[in-house]
Coordinates of C-alpha atoms in Angstrom, one line a residue:
M289 CA 147.2 -39.4 5.5
T290 CA 145.9 -36.6 3.5
A291 CA 148.4 -34.1 2.0
V292 CA 148.3 -30.6 3.5
A293 CA 147.1 -28.2 1.0
E294 CA 149.3 -25.4 -0.1
L295 CA 147.6 -21.9 0.8
M296 CA 148.3 -18.4 -0.4
D297 CA 148.6 -15.5 2.1
Y298 CA 145.4 -13.8 2.4
A299 CA 146.6 -10.5 1.6
D300 CA 148.2 -11.7 -1.8
V301 CA 145.1 -13.6 -2.6
V302 CA 142.8 -10.4 -2.7
E303 CA 145.6 -8.4 -4.3
R304 CA 145.9 -11.0 -7.3
F305 CA 142.2 -12.3 -7.5
D306 CA 138.6 -11.4 -7.4
P307 CA 136.5 -13.8 -5.4
V308 CA 132.9 -14.7 -6.8
L309 CA 130.5 -16.5 -4.4
G310 CA 127.3 -18.0 -4.6
L311 CA 125.3 -19.1 -1.5
E312 CA 122.7 -21.8 -1.5
V313 CA 120.9 -21.9 1.9
H314 CA 118.6 -24.8 2.7
V315 CA 116.0 -24.2 5.4
E316 CA 113.6 -26.9 6.8
L317 CA 110.1 -25.5 7.5
N318 CA 108.4 -26.0 10.8
T319 CA 105.3 -27.6 9.2
N320 CA 103.4 -30.2 11.4
T321 CA 103.9 -33.0 8.5
K322 CA 106.4 -33.6 5.7
M323 CA 106.3 -32.2 2.2
F324 CA 104.4 -34.8 0.5
C325 CA 102.7 -37.1 3.1
G326 CA 101.2 -37.0 6.5
C327 CA 104.4 -38.1 8.6
P328 CA 105.2 -35.9 11.5
N329 CA 107.9 -33.3 10.7
E330 CA 109.9 -33.5 14.0
F331 CA 113.5 -33.5 14.8
G332 CA 115.2 -36.6 16.3
G333 CA 113.4 -39.7 17.4
E334 CA 114.1 -43.4 17.1
P335 CA 115.6 -44.0 13.7
N336 CA 113.0 -44.8 11.0
T337 CA 109.8 -44.3 13.0
K338 CA 108.7 -41.3 11.2
V339 CA 108.1 -42.8 7.9
C340 CA 105.5 -44.2 5.4
P341 CA 105.4 -45.7 2.1
T342 CA 105.4 -42.2 0.5
C343 CA 108.6 -41.0 1.9
L344 CA 110.1 -44.0 1.7
G345 CA 109.3 -44.1 -2.2
L346 CA 107.6 -47.4 -2.1
P347 CA 105.7 -48.6 -5.3
G348 CA 102.3 -47.3 -5.7
A349 CA 102.6 -44.5 -3.0
L350 CA 101.4 -41.2 -4.4
P351 CA 102.5 -37.8 -2.9
A352 CA 100.3 -34.7 -2.0
V353 CA 101.6 -31.4 -1.6
N354 CA 101.5 -29.8 1.7
G355 CA 99.7 -26.4 1.6
K356 CA 101.4 -24.9 4.7
A357 CA 104.8 -25.4 3.0
V358 CA 103.6 -23.5 0.0
E359 CA 102.4 -20.9 1.9
G360 CA 105.7 -20.7 3.7
A361 CA 107.5 -20.5 0.7
I362 CA 105.6 -17.7 -0.8
R363 CA 106.0 -15.7 2.6
I364 CA 109.7 -16.4 2.4
G365 CA 109.9 -15.2 -1.2
L366 CA 107.7 -11.9 -0.3
A367 CA 110.2 -11.2 2.4
L368 CA 113.1 -11.5 0.2
N369 CA 111.6 -9.0 -2.2
C370 CA 111.0 -11.7 -4.8
E371 CA 108.4 -12.2 -7.6
I372 CA 106.1 -15.0 -7.0
A373 CA 105.3 -17.3 -10.0
E374 CA 101.7 -17.4 -11.2
W375 CA 102.3 -20.9 -12.0
C376 CA 105.0 -23.5 -11.4
R377 CA 105.4 -27.0 -10.8
F378 CA 107.6 -29.8 -9.2
A379 CA 110.4 -31.8 -11.0
R380 CA 112.4 -35.0 -10.3
K381 CA 115.9 -34.5 -9.7
N382 CA 117.4 -37.8 -10.5
Y383 CA 120.6 -39.2 -8.7
F384 CA 121.5 -42.2 -6.6
Y385 CA 122.5 -41.8 -2.9
P386 CA 121.7 -44.2 0.0
D387 CA 119.7 -41.6 2.0
M388 CA 117.5 -41.1 -1.0
P389 CA 115.1 -43.8 -0.7
K390 CA 113.3 -43.0 -4.2
N391 CA 116.6 -42.5 -6.1
F392 CA 115.1 -39.1 -7.2
Q393 CA 114.3 -35.9 -5.3
T394 CA 111.3 -34.1 -5.6
S395 CA 112.2 -30.4 -6.3
Q396 CA 111.7 -27.6 -8.4
Y397 CA 114.0 -27.0 -11.5
D398 CA 113.4 -24.2 -14.1
E399 CA 110.0 -22.9 -12.6
P400 CA 110.6 -22.0 -8.9
I401 CA 107.8 -20.6 -6.8
A402 CA 109.7 -17.3 -6.1
F403 CA 112.7 -15.6 -8.0
N404 CA 114.4 -12.3 -8.6
G405 CA 114.8 -10.9 -5.2
Y406 CA 117.3 -9.2 -2.8
L407 CA 118.5 -9.1 0.5
D408 CA 120.2 -6.1 2.2
V409 CA 123.0 -7.1 4.5
T410 CA 124.6 -5.0 7.0
L411 CA 128.6 -5.5 7.7
D412 CA 130.2 -5.1 11.0
D413 CA 131.1 -1.6 10.4
G414 CA 127.7 -0.6 9.1
E415 CA 128.5 -0.9 5.4
V416 CA 125.4 -2.2 3.6
V417 CA 125.8 -5.1 0.9
R418 CA 122.7 -5.8 -1.4
V419 CA 122.7 -9.6 -2.2
E420 CA 120.6 -10.4 -5.0
I421 CA 118.5 -13.6 -4.9
E422 CA 118.2 -15.8 -7.9
R423 CA 115.4 -18.0 -6.7
A424 CA 113.8 -19.7 -3.8
H425 CA 112.3 -23.0 -4.7
M426 CA 110.5 -25.9 -2.8
E427 CA 111.9 -29.5 -2.4
E428 CA 112.2 -32.2 0.0
D429 CA 115.0 -33.2 2.5
T430 CA 116.8 -36.3 2.3
G431 CA 117.5 -39.0 5.2
K432 CA 120.5 -39.1 7.2
S433 CA 123.6 -41.6 6.8
L434 CA 125.8 -42.7 9.8
H435 CA 129.2 -43.8 8.8
V436 CA 130.4 -46.3 11.4
G437 CA 134.1 -47.0 12.0
G438 CA 137.0 -45.1 10.4
A439 CA 138.6 -41.8 11.7
T440 CA 136.7 -39.1 9.9
G441 CA 133.0 -40.2 10.5
R442 CA 132.6 -40.0 6.5
I443 CA 132.1 -43.0 4.3
H444 CA 135.7 -43.3 3.2
G445 CA 137.0 -45.7 5.8
A446 CA 134.0 -46.6 7.4
E447 CA 133.3 -50.3 8.1
H448 CA 129.4 -49.9 7.3
S449 CA 126.7 -47.3 7.2
L450 CA 123.3 -47.0 9.0
L451 CA 120.4 -45.1 7.3
D452 CA 117.6 -43.1 9.1
Y453 CA 114.8 -42.0 6.9
N454 CA 113.0 -39.8 9.6
R455 CA 114.2 -36.5 7.9
A456 CA 113.4 -37.8 4.3
G457 CA 110.6 -35.9 2.9
V458 CA 110.9 -32.9 5.3
P459 CA 109.9 -29.6 3.6
L460 CA 112.8 -27.6 2.4
I461 CA 113.2 -24.3 0.8
E462 CA 116.4 -23.7 -1.1
I463 CA 117.3 -20.0 -1.5
V464 CA 120.0 -19.3 -4.1
T465 CA 122.0 -16.1 -4.7
K466 CA 122.9 -14.7 -7.8
P467 CA 126.7 -14.3 -8.2
I468 CA 128.2 -12.1 -5.4
E469 CA 130.8 -9.9 -7.0
G470 CA 133.0 -7.0 -5.9
T471 CA 133.3 -7.9 -2.3
G472 CA 137.0 -8.4 -2.5
E473 CA 138.7 -9.0 0.8
R474 CA 135.4 -8.8 2.6
A475 CA 134.0 -11.8 0.7
P476 CA 134.2 -14.0 3.9
E477 CA 132.5 -11.6 6.0
V478 CA 129.8 -10.8 3.4
A479 CA 128.9 -14.6 3.4
R480 CA 128.7 -14.9 7.2
A481 CA 126.5 -11.8 7.2
Y482 CA 124.1 -12.8 4.6
V483 CA 123.5 -16.1 6.4
S484 CA 123.1 -14.2 9.7
A485 CA 120.6 -11.8 8.1
L486 CA 118.7 -14.7 6.4
R487 CA 118.5 -16.5 9.5
D488 CA 117.1 -13.4 11.4
L489 CA 114.5 -13.0 8.6
L490 CA 113.5 -16.6 8.8
R491 CA 113.1 -16.6 12.4
A492 CA 110.8 -13.3 12.3
L493 CA 108.7 -15.3 9.7
D494 CA 108.3 -18.0 12.2
V495 CA 108.8 -20.6 9.2
S496 CA 111.7 -22.5 10.7
D497 CA 113.6 -22.8 14.1
V498 CA 116.9 -22.1 11.9
R499 CA 118.9 -24.4 14.2
M500 CA 122.1 -24.7 12.2
D501 CA 123.3 -27.1 15.1
Q502 CA 120.5 -29.4 14.0
G503 CA 120.7 -28.9 10.2
S504 CA 117.4 -27.0 9.9
L505 CA 119.5 -24.3 8.4
R506 CA 122.5 -25.2 6.2
C507 CA 124.6 -23.2 3.8
D508 CA 126.4 -24.6 0.7
A509 CA 129.2 -22.0 -0.1
N510 CA 130.5 -21.7 -3.9
V511 CA 133.5 -19.9 -4.3
S512 CA 135.7 -19.1 -7.5
L513 CA 138.3 -16.7 -8.2
M514 CA 138.9 -14.8 -11.2
A515 CA 142.4 -12.9 -12.2
K516 CA 142.1 -9.2 -11.8
D517 CA 142.1 -8.8 -15.6
A518 CA 139.8 -11.7 -16.4
T519 CA 136.3 -11.3 -17.8
E520 CA 135.0 -14.8 -17.2
F521 CA 134.4 -16.4 -13.8
G522 CA 136.6 -19.1 -12.5
T523 CA 135.7 -22.5 -11.9
R524 CA 133.9 -23.2 -8.6
T525 CA 133.9 -25.4 -5.8
E526 CA 130.9 -26.1 -3.6
T527 CA 131.5 -26.5 0.2
K528 CA 128.5 -28.6 1.2
N529 CA 126.4 -28.3 4.4
V530 CA 128.2 -25.7 6.5
N531 CA 126.6 -25.5 9.9
S532 CA 127.3 -22.2 11.7
L533 CA 127.8 -18.7 10.8
R534 CA 131.4 -18.6 11.9
S535 CA 132.2 -21.7 9.8
V536 CA 130.6 -20.1 6.6
E537 CA 133.2 -17.2 7.1
R538 CA 136.0 -19.8 7.6
A539 CA 135.1 -22.1 4.7
V540 CA 134.9 -19.2 2.2
R541 CA 138.3 -17.6 3.5
Y542 CA 139.9 -21.1 3.3
E543 CA 138.8 -22.0 -0.2
M544 CA 140.0 -18.6 -1.4
T545 CA 143.7 -19.1 0.0
R546 CA 143.5 -22.8 -1.4
Q547 CA 142.3 -22.0 -5.0
A548 CA 144.8 -18.9 -5.1
A549 CA 147.9 -21.2 -4.4
I550 CA 146.8 -23.7 -7.0
L551 CA 146.0 -21.0 -9.6
A552 CA 149.3 -19.1 -9.0
E553 CA 151.3 -22.4 -9.9
G554 CA 149.5 -22.8 -13.2
G555 CA 147.1 -25.4 -11.9
S556 CA 143.4 -25.8 -12.5
I557 CA 140.5 -25.8 -10.0
K558 CA 138.5 -28.8 -10.1
Q559 CA 134.6 -28.3 -10.1
E560 CA 133.6 -30.5 -7.1
T561 CA 132.0 -30.5 -3.8
R562 CA 134.0 -30.1 -0.7
H563 CA 133.6 -30.8 3.0
F564 CA 134.2 -28.4 5.7
Q565 CA 136.5 -29.7 8.6
E566 CA 135.2 -27.9 11.8
A567 CA 138.4 -29.1 13.8
D568 CA 140.9 -27.1 11.7
G569 CA 139.0 -25.0 9.4
T570 CA 139.9 -26.7 6.2
T571 CA 137.8 -28.2 3.3
S572 CA 138.6 -31.6 1.8
S573 CA 137.6 -33.1 -1.5
G574 CA 133.9 -34.7 -2.0
R575 CA 132.8 -35.9 -5.1
T576 CA 132.8 -34.2 -8.8
K577 CA 130.3 -31.7 -9.1
E578 CA 127.4 -32.6 -11.4
T579 CA 125.9 -30.3 -13.9
A580 CA 122.1 -29.8 -14.3
E581 CA 122.1 -32.2 -17.2
D582 CA 123.4 -34.9 -15.0
Y583 CA 120.4 -34.9 -12.8
R584 CA 117.9 -35.5 -15.8
Y585 CA 115.3 -33.1 -14.6
F586 CA 111.9 -33.8 -15.8
P587 CA 108.4 -32.5 -14.6
E588 CA 107.0 -34.7 -11.7
P589 CA 104.1 -36.6 -13.3
D590 CA 102.4 -37.4 -9.8
L591 CA 101.9 -33.7 -8.8
V592 CA 99.8 -31.0 -10.2
P593 CA 101.2 -27.6 -11.0
I594 CA 100.9 -24.8 -8.3
A595 CA 99.3 -21.7 -9.4
P596 CA 98.8 -19.2 -6.5
S597 CA 96.2 -16.5 -7.1
R598 CA 97.3 -13.0 -6.7
E599 CA 94.7 -12.4 -4.1
W600 CA 96.1 -15.2 -2.0
V601 CA 99.5 -13.6 -2.3
E602 CA 98.6 -10.3 -1.5
E603 CA 96.9 -11.8 1.8
L604 CA 100.0 -13.6 2.7
R605 CA 102.0 -10.4 2.1
G606 CA 99.5 -8.9 4.7
T607 CA 100.8 -11.5 7.2
L608 CA 104.6 -10.5 7.0
P609 CA 105.7 -9.2 10.3
E610 CA 108.1 -6.2 10.8
M611 CA 111.3 -7.2 9.1
P612 CA 114.6 -7.4 11.2
S613 CA 116.0 -4.4 9.4
E614 CA 113.0 -2.1 10.1
R615 CA 113.0 -3.4 13.7
R616 CA 116.4 -2.5 14.3
K617 CA 115.8 1.0 13.1
R618 CA 112.8 1.3 15.5
I619 CA 114.5 -0.3 18.5
Q620 CA 117.5 2.1 17.9
Q621 CA 115.2 5.1 18.2
E622 CA 113.2 3.6 21.1
W623 CA 116.6 2.9 23.3
S624 CA 118.4 6.0 22.0
L625 CA 121.4 3.9 20.9
S626 CA 124.2 5.3 19.0
D627 CA 125.2 3.8 15.6
E628 CA 128.2 2.2 17.4
A629 CA 126.1 0.7 20.1
L630 CA 123.5 -0.9 17.5
R631 CA 126.6 -2.2 15.6
D632 CA 127.8 -3.9 18.8
L633 CA 124.6 -5.6 19.4
L634 CA 124.6 -6.6 15.8
N635 CA 127.9 -8.1 15.7
V636 CA 127.5 -10.3 18.7
G637 CA 123.9 -11.3 17.4
A638 CA 122.2 -9.8 20.5
V639 CA 119.3 -7.5 19.1
D640 CA 116.6 -10.1 19.4
L641 CA 117.9 -11.4 22.8
V642 CA 118.0 -8.0 24.3
A643 CA 114.5 -7.1 23.0
A644 CA 113.3 -10.2 24.4
T645 CA 114.9 -9.3 27.7
V646 CA 113.5 -6.0 27.8
E647 CA 110.0 -7.6 27.0
A648 CA 110.6 -9.6 30.0
G649 CA 111.0 -6.5 32.4
A650 CA 114.5 -5.4 32.1
S651 CA 115.8 -2.1 31.1
P652 CA 117.3 -1.7 27.6
D653 CA 120.7 -0.6 29.2
D654 CA 120.7 -3.5 31.6
A655 CA 119.8 -6.2 28.9
R656 CA 122.4 -4.7 26.6
G657 CA 125.1 -4.8 29.0
W658 CA 124.5 -8.3 30.3
W659 CA 124.1 -9.7 26.5
V660 CA 127.0 -7.7 25.0
N661 CA 129.6 -7.9 27.7
T662 CA 129.2 -11.0 30.2
L663 CA 127.2 -13.3 27.9
A664 CA 129.1 -12.5 24.9
Q665 CA 132.4 -13.4 26.6
E666 CA 130.6 -16.6 27.6
A667 CA 129.7 -17.6 24.1
N668 CA 133.2 -16.7 22.8
A669 CA 134.9 -18.7 25.5
R670 CA 132.4 -21.8 24.4
E671 CA 132.9 -21.1 20.6
V672 CA 129.1 -21.0 20.3
E673 CA 126.7 -18.4 18.8
L674 CA 125.3 -16.2 21.6
A675 CA 121.5 -17.4 21.1
E676 CA 122.9 -21.1 21.7
L677 CA 123.8 -20.2 25.3
A678 CA 121.8 -22.3 27.8
I679 CA 120.1 -19.2 29.3
T680 CA 116.9 -17.2 28.2
P681 CA 116.1 -13.8 27.8
A682 CA 113.5 -14.4 30.8
Q683 CA 116.2 -15.8 32.8
V684 CA 118.7 -12.9 32.2
A685 CA 115.7 -10.4 32.9
E686 CA 115.1 -12.3 36.4
V687 CA 118.7 -12.1 37.2
I688 CA 118.7 -8.2 36.4
G689 CA 115.8 -7.9 38.5
L690 CA 117.6 -9.7 41.5
V691 CA 120.4 -7.1 41.2
T692 CA 117.9 -4.0 40.8
S693 CA 116.2 -5.2 44.0
G694 CA 119.5 -5.5 46.0
E695 CA 119.2 -9.2 46.5
L696 CA 122.3 -9.9 44.2
T697 CA 125.4 -7.7 43.7
N698 CA 126.8 -7.8 40.1
K699 CA 129.4 -10.3 41.1
L700 CA 127.1 -12.4 42.6
A701 CA 124.6 -12.2 39.7
K702 CA 127.5 -13.5 37.4
E703 CA 127.8 -16.6 39.8
V704 CA 124.1 -17.0 39.3
V705 CA 124.4 -16.9 35.4
Q706 CA 127.1 -19.4 35.8
G707 CA 124.8 -21.6 37.5
V708 CA 121.8 -21.4 34.9
L709 CA 124.5 -22.1 32.1
A710 CA 125.5 -25.1 34.0
G711 CA 121.9 -26.4 34.1
E712 CA 121.3 -25.7 37.9
G713 CA 117.8 -24.5 37.4
E714 CA 116.2 -21.1 37.2
P715 CA 118.2 -18.0 38.8
R716 CA 116.4 -18.1 42.1
E717 CA 117.1 -21.9 42.4
V718 CA 120.7 -21.2 41.7
V719 CA 120.9 -18.3 44.6
E720 CA 119.2 -20.8 47.1
K721 CA 121.3 -23.7 46.1
R722 CA 124.6 -21.9 46.0
G723 CA 123.8 -19.6 49.0
L724 CA 124.5 -16.3 47.0
K725 CA 121.8 -13.8 48.8
V726 CA 123.2 -10.5 49.6
V727 CA 123.9 -10.1 53.3
S728 CA 121.6 -7.4 54.1
D729 CA 121.3 -7.6 57.8
D730 CA 123.3 -4.2 59.2
S731 CA 124.0 -6.3 62.5
A732 CA 125.9 -8.9 60.7
L733 CA 127.6 -6.4 58.5
L734 CA 128.6 -4.2 61.5
A735 CA 130.2 -7.3 63.3
A736 CA 132.4 -7.9 60.0
I737 CA 133.3 -4.2 60.0
D738 CA 134.3 -4.0 63.8
E739 CA 136.4 -7.0 63.3
A740 CA 138.2 -5.6 60.3
L741 CA 138.7 -2.2 62.1
A742 CA 140.3 -4.0 65.1
A743 CA 142.5 -5.8 62.8
Q744 CA 143.4 -2.6 61.0
P745 CA 143.4 0.3 63.6
D746 CA 145.7 2.7 61.6
V747 CA 142.9 2.5 58.6
A748 CA 140.3 3.9 61.3
D749 CA 142.6 6.6 62.3
K750 CA 143.2 7.6 58.7
I751 CA 139.3 7.7 58.3
R752 CA 138.8 9.7 61.3
G753 CA 141.5 12.2 59.9
G754 CA 139.6 12.8 56.8
K755 CA 141.2 10.2 54.6
V756 CA 137.9 8.6 53.5
A757 CA 139.3 6.8 50.5
A758 CA 141.2 4.7 53.2
A759 CA 137.8 3.0 54.0
G760 CA 138.3 0.8 51.0
A761 CA 140.8 -1.4 52.9
I762 CA 138.0 -2.3 55.3
V763 CA 135.4 -2.8 52.7
G764 CA 137.6 -5.1 51.2
A765 CA 138.1 -7.1 54.3
V766 CA 134.2 -7.2 54.8
M767 CA 133.6 -8.4 51.4
K768 CA 136.2 -11.1 52.0
A769 CA 134.7 -12.1 55.2
T770 CA 131.2 -12.4 53.8
K771 CA 132.4 -14.2 50.6
G772 CA 131.5 -11.1 48.2
Q773 CA 127.9 -11.3 49.5
A774 CA 127.7 -7.7 51.3
D775 CA 126.5 -4.7 49.3
A776 CA 129.8 -2.7 49.2
K777 CA 128.0 0.6 49.0
R778 CA 126.1 -0.2 52.4
V779 CA 129.3 -1.4 54.0
R780 CA 131.1 1.9 53.0
E781 CA 128.1 3.8 54.6
L782 CA 128.3 1.8 57.8
I783 CA 132.0 2.2 58.1
I784 CA 131.8 6.0 57.9
E785 CA 129.1 5.9 60.4
R786 CA 130.9 3.4 62.9
V787 CA 134.3 5.6 62.6
G788 CA 132.5 8.7 63.0
S789 CA 130.6 7.7 66.2

């Protein structure tokens, strides 16, 4: 059994140490084919069916650069305010691992295609932090290992391993930050906000589906601590392949408390890769972290250098969409949102979802209400991101339309949403299957009202005596009799008319 790590209280950590972060985000591009061959770039499928001699690294197979991947890399660099190299080339990063069929990864080393950029990140309270970008470079993804047997699903303790090379060779852009200093106790929040902002930007560029659950966006979180009076960075650890925004924040926070406890006892931090454990929010030791020298980088002899012309770069700059930060400002003005209301949208990741719901026909207020309240609660309960819920903005707009038309009450609409989330079909299908339409036939409502009044004659007397608020008891009885499918406002009107006649 693995020993439980000693942890320092978080408040003590930030009082005694300054955290330094370095975030490396890998994004798979959504090109039709892989980075250096013509195999389809698609998620899933039967193992080892989307491979060829080139991505399997067989002798005599030669790579060719995917032009759309280069275009995507340049557009990402421009969106991150980077300089675009006038000349760059690929390199071989040499290391052995079973899911690397060539025993080297074709990447970029000292000559990345994009460098020296920044991304402004908005925190939950509206504070803006500028995260500087060191580089964004092109490379290829590895295959996937499935470790069978054992308790953890990792190689240690496994009975055997299976290899799927379908993902080997998929185009990757690795975006590396410069050291992020001065964030103090907000370091975990800054890490989450940065990955969230980067994901939004990449989605706006339409260069990737940025599905963290499928691995098309993955974050490696480097964390180190320096004593308050220190002048040099501490030794860092790298927590690999963190695959959700919440996990990025948890991983950084855990590493800060773990490292601080070791340093406080006079110990030293081992430079290593670590694995994040989703179940309990801890990290565990992986392997000793290599240095650049260990990878024995050298220029890739089978690929020519890339020299994008300035004209092409400027042409690609002209294809950039409205950036998420600019779009938020425009939306705030168009929807007349306060800063607080906009922050609420940002904090639950609902800006794009609400905008798409409005585009599908809903009013901004209704769309915002459903996503920020009802659906955000659903996402929290399921411990998923809001965008991962099994309901689309068009479906939410349809539900809102049914409420607006009077076919559903808000209560019934929530049941319809539950049905959609459960996979029961489109909103109208759920209404039919569950029999959730509002009872709008006045004769049926009057029958229920008469029955309720007969059962509570004293309430009828109070209403006749001018105590109109007493009608609430009859409304409640009618709603119960109709299983919540009556329009409460219409029921109240009919009660007043009935008692007064």
